[in-house]
mmCIF file of C-alpha atoms and ligand atoms in Angstrom:
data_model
loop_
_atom_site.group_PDB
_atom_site.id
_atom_site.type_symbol
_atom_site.label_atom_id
_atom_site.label_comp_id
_atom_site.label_asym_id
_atom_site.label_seq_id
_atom_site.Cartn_x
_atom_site.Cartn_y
_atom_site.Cartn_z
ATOM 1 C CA UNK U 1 173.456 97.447 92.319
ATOM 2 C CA UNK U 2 175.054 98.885 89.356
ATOM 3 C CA UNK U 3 172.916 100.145 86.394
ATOM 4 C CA UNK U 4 174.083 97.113 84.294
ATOM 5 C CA UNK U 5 173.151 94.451 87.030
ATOM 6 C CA UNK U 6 169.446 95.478 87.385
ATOM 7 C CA UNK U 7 169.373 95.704 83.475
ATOM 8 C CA UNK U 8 170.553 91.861 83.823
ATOM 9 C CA UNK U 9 167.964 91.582 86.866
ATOM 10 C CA UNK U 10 164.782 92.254 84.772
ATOM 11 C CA UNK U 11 166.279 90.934 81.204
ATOM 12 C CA UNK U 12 166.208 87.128 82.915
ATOM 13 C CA UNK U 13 163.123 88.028 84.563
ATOM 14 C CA UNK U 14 161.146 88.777 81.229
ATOM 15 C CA UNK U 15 163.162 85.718 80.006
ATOM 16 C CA UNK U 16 160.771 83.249 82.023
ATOM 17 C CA UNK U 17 158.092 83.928 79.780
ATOM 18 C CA UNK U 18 160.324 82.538 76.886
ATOM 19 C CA UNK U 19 158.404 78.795 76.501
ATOM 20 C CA UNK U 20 160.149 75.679 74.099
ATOM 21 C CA UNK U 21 158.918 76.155 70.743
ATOM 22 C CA UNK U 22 158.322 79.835 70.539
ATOM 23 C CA UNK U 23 159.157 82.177 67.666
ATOM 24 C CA UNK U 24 161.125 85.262 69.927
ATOM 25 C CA UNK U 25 161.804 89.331 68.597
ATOM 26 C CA UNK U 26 165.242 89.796 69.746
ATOM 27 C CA UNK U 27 165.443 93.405 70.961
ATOM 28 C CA UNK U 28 168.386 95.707 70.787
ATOM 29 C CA UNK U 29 170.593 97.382 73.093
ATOM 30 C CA UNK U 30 172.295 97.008 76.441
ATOM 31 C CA UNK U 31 169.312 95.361 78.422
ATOM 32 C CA UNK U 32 168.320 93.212 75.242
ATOM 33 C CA UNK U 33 172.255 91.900 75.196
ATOM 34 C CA UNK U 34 171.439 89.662 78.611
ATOM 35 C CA UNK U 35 167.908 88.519 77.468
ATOM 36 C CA UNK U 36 169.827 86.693 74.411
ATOM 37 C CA UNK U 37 172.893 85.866 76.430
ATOM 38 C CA UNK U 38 170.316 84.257 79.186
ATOM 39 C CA UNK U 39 168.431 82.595 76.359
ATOM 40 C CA UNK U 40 171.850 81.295 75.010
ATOM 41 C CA UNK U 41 172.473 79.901 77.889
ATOM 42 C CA UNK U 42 169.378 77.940 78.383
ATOM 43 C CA UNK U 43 168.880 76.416 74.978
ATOM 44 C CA UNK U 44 172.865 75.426 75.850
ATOM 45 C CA UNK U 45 172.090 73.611 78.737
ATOM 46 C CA UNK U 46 169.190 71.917 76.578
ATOM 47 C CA UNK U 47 166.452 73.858 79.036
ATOM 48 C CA UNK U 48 164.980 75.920 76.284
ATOM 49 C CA UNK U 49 164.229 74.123 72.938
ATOM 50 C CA UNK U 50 163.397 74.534 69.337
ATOM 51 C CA UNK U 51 163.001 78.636 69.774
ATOM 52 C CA UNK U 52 163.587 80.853 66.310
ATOM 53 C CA UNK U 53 164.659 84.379 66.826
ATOM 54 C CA UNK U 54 163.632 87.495 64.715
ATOM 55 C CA UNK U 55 166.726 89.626 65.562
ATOM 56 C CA UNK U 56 165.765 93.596 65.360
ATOM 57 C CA UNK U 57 169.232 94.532 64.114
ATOM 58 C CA UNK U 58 172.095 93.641 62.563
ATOM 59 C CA UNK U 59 173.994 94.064 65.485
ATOM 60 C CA UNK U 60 171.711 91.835 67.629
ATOM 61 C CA UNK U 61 171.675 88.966 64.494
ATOM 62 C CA UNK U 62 175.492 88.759 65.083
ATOM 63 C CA UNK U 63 175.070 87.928 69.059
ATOM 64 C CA UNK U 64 172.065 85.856 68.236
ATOM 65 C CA UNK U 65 174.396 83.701 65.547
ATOM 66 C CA UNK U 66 177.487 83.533 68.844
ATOM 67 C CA UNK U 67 175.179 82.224 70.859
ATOM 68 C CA UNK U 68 173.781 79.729 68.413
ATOM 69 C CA UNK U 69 170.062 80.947 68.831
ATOM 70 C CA UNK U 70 167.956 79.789 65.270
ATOM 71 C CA UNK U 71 167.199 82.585 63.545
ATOM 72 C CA UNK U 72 164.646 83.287 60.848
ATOM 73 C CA UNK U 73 162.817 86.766 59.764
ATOM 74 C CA UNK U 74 159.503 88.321 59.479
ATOM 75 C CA UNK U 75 158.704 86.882 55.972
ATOM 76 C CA UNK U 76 158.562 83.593 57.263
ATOM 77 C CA UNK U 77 157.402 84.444 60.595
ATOM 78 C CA UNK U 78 154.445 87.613 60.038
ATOM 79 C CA UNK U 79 153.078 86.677 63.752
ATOM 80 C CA UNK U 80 155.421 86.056 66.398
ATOM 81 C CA UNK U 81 154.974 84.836 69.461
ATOM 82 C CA UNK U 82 156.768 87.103 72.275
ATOM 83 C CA UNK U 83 159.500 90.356 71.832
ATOM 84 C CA UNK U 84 161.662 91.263 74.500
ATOM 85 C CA UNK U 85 163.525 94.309 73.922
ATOM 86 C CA UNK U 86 165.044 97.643 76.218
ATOM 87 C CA UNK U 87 163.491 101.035 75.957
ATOM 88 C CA UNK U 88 165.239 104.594 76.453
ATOM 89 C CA UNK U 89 161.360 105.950 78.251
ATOM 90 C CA UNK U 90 158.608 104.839 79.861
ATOM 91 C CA UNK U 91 155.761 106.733 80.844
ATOM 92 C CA UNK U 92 153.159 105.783 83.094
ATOM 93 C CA UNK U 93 151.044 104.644 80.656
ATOM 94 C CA UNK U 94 153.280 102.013 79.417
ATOM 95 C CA UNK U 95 154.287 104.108 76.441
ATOM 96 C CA UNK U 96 158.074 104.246 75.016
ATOM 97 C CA UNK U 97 160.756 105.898 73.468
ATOM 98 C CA UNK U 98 162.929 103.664 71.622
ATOM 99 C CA UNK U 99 165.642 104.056 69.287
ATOM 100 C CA UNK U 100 168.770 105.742 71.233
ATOM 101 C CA UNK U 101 170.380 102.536 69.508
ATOM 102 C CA UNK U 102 169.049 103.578 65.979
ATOM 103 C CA UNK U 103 167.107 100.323 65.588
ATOM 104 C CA UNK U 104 163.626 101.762 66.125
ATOM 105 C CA UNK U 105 162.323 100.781 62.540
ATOM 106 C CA UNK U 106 163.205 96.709 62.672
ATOM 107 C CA UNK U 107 161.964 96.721 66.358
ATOM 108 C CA UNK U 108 158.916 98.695 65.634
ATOM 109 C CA UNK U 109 158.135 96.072 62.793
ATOM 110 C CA UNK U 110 158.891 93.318 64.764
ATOM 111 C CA UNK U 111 157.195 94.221 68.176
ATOM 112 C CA UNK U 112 154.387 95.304 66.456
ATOM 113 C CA UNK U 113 154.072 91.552 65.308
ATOM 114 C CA UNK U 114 154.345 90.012 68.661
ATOM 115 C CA UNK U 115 151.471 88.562 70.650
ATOM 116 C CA UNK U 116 153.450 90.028 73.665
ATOM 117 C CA UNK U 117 156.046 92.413 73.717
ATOM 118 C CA UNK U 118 157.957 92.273 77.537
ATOM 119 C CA UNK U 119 159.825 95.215 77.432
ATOM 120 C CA UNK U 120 162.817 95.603 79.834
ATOM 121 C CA UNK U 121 164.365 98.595 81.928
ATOM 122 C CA UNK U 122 165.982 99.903 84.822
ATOM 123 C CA UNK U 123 164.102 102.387 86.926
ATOM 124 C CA UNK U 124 166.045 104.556 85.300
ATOM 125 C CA UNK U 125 163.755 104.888 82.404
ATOM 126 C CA UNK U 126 160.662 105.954 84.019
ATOM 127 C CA UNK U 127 159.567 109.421 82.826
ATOM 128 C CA UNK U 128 156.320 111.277 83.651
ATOM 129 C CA UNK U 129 155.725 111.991 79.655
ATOM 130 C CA UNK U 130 157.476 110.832 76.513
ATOM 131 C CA UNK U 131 160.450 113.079 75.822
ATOM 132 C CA UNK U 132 160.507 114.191 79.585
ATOM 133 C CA UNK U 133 164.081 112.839 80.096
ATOM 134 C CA UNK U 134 166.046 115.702 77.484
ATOM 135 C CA UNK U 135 167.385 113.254 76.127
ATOM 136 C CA UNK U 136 166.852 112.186 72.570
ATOM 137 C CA UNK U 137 163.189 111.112 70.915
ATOM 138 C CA UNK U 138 164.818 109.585 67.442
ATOM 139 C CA UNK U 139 163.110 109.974 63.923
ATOM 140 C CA UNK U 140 164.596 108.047 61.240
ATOM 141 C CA UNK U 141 164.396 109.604 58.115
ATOM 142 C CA UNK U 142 165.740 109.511 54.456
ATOM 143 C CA UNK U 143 168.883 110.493 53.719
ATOM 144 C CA UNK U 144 167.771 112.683 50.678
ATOM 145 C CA UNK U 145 167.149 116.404 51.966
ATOM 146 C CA UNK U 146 167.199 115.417 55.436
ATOM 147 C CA UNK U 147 167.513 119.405 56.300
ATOM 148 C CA UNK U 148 164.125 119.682 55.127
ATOM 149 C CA UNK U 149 162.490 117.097 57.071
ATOM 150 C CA UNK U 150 164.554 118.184 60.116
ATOM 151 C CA UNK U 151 163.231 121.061 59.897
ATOM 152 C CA UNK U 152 159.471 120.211 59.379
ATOM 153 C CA UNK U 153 160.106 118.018 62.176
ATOM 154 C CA UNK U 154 161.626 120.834 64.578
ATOM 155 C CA UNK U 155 158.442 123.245 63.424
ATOM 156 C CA UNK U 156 155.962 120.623 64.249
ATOM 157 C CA UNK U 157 157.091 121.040 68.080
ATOM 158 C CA UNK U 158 158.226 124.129 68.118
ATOM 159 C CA UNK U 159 155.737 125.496 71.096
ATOM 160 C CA UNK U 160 157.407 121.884 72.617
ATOM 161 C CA UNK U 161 161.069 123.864 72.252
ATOM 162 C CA UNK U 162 161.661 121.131 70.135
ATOM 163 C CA UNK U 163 165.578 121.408 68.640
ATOM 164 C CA UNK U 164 166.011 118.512 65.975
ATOM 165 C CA UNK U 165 169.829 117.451 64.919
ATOM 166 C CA UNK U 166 171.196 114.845 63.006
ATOM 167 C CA UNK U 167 172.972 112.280 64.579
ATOM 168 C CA UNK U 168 176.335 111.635 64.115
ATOM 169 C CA UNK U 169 178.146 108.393 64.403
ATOM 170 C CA UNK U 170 182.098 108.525 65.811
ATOM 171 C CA UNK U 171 183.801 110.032 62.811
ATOM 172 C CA UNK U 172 181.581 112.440 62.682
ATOM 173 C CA UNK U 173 179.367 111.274 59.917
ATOM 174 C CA UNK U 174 176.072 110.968 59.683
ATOM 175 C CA UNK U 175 174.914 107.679 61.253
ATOM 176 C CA UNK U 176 173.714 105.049 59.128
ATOM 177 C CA UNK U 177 170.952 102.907 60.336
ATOM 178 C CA UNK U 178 170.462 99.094 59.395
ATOM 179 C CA UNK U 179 167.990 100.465 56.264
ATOM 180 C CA UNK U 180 170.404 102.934 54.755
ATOM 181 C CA UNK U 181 168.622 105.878 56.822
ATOM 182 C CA UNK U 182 169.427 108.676 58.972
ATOM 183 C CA UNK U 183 168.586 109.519 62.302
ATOM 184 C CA UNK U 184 167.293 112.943 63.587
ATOM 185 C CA UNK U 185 166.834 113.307 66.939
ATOM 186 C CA UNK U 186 164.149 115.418 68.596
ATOM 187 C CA UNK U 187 165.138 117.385 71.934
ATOM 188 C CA UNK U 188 161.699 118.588 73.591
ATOM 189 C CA UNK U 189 161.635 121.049 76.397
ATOM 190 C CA UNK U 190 157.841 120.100 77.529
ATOM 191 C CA UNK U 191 155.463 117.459 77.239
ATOM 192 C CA UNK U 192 154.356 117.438 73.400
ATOM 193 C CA UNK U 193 150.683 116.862 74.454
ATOM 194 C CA UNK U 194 148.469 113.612 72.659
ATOM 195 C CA UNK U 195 151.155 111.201 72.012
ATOM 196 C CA UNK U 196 148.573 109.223 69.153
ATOM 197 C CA UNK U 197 148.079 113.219 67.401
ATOM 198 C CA UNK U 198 152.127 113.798 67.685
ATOM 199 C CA UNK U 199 152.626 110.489 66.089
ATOM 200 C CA UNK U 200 150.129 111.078 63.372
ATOM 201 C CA UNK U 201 151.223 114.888 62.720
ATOM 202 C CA UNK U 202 155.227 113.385 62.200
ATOM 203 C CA UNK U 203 154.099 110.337 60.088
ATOM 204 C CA UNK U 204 152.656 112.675 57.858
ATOM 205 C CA UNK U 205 156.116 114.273 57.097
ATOM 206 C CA UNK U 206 156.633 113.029 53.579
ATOM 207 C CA UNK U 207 160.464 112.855 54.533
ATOM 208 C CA UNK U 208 160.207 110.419 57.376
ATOM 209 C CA UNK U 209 160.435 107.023 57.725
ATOM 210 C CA UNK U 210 159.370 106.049 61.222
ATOM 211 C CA UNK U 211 159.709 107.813 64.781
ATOM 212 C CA UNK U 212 160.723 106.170 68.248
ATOM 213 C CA UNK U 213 157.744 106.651 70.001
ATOM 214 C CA UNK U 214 155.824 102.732 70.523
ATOM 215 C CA UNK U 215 152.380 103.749 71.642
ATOM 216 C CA UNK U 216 150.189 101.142 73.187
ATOM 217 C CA UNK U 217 152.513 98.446 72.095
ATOM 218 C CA UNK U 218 154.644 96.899 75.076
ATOM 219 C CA UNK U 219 151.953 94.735 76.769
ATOM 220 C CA UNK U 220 154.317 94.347 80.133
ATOM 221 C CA UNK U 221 157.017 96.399 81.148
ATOM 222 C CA UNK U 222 159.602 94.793 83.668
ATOM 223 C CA UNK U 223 161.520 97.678 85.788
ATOM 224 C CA UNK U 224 164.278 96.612 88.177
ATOM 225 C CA UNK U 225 165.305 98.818 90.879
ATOM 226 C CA UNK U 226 166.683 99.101 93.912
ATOM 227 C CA UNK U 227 163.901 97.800 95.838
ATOM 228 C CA UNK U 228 163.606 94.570 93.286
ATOM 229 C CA UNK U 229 161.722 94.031 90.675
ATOM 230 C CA UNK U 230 158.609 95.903 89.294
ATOM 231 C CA UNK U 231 155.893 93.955 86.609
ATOM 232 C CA UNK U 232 153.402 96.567 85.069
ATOM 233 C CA UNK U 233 151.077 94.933 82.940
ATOM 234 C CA UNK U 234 148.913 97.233 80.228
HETATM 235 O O1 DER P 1 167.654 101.695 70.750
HETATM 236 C C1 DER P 1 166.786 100.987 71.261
HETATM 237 O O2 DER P 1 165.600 100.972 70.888
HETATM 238 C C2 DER P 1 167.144 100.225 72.505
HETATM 239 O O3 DER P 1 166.238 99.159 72.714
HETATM 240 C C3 DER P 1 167.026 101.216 73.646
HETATM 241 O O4 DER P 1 165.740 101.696 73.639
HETATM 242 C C4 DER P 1 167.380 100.607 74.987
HETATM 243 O O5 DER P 1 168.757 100.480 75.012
HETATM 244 P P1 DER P 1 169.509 100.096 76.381
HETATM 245 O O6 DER P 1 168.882 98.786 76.821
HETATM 246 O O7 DER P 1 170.942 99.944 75.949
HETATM 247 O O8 DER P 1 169.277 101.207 77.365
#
């Protein structure tokens, strides 16, 4: 099975706890794309009814408005009812990293609104600590003396070999998130100890917005692999 199929596999698993009537956090990203396609495709067929969606980017708004899903926001909607949405980490623990898309503040918002927040992944995205994969832990931060805040930020887990860069978009420009903010992302060599104190100590930074780390916040986590399909409840 290709990476993309067993995204599919556990995006229309997570998508039978989507009841008629519900008010639904669209998530973001590759895994997120076949939960809305799959809800699409049952409100078509008249299976799903009267669902709202609270999209958690611009990008995801514009697939939720092709495939005719209701939409409203969190102004209208402060308590929703379930959030499905991808993650780039998960740790044993049920913790994530989110925001490789650079739509970690709207789904951090929104998730942290849900009732239930199903998040979806590949086996892929298992990780024995937050930030264990290399790859990228995003920070979004203002645009205005973003240096400085980078730099904080890089400091803060320095004994973590932390390196912290600006992301780019395709041109070469700084990327742009749906708020008008920048990204930095955080490259960590070890684990960067208590999750809740890194979390704290980076919130702090005067400079930053929000970070991609959702602590205690997905409530199930549905991993496809190989072997089928895994449902880890917290
Ligand atoms: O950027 C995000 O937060 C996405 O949800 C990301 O965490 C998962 O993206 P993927 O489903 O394309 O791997």
């Amino acid at each position: 099975l290709t990476q993309d199929e067993l995204k599919k596999i556990a995006a229309y698993k997570a998508v039978e706890f989507v009841e008629s009537g519900m008010v639904l956090g669209l998530g973001t990203g590759s895994t997120a794309k076949h939960a809305l396609d799959r809800i699409g495709e049952l409100l078509r067929q008249g299976r799903l009814t009267n669902i709202l969606g609270i999209p958690t980017s611009k990008k995801t708004q514009e697939q939720a408005i092709s495939l005719g899903i209701p939409l409203s926001d969190l102004d209208s909607h402060p308590t929703i009812d379930l959030a499905i949405d991808g993650a780039d980490e998960v740790d044993p623990h049920l913790n994530l990293v989110k925001g490789r898309g650079g739509s970690l503040l709207r789904e951090k918002m929104v998730e942290g609104a849900c009732k239930k927040f199903v998040c979806i992944v590949d086996e892929s995205k298992l990780v024995k600590y937050l930030g264990g994969s290399g790859l990228a832990m995003p920070v979004e931060v203002v645009p205005f003396c973003w240096k400085f805040t980078a730099n904080k930020l890089q400091n803060l887990f320095r004994d973590s070999g932390c390196v912290a860069k600006l992301r780019n978009d395709c041109k070469g420009e700084p990327f742009v998130t749906d708020n008008g903010n920048y990204i930095v992302d955080l490259y960590l060599k070890k684990d960067i100890g208590d999750l809740q104190v890194a979390s704290d100590a980076i919130l702090r930074i005067a400079g930053v917005v929000e970070h991609g780390m959702f602590l205690d916040m997905a409530t199930t986590v549905i991993v496809a692999g190989e072997l089928g399909i895994t449902i880890k409840n917290r």
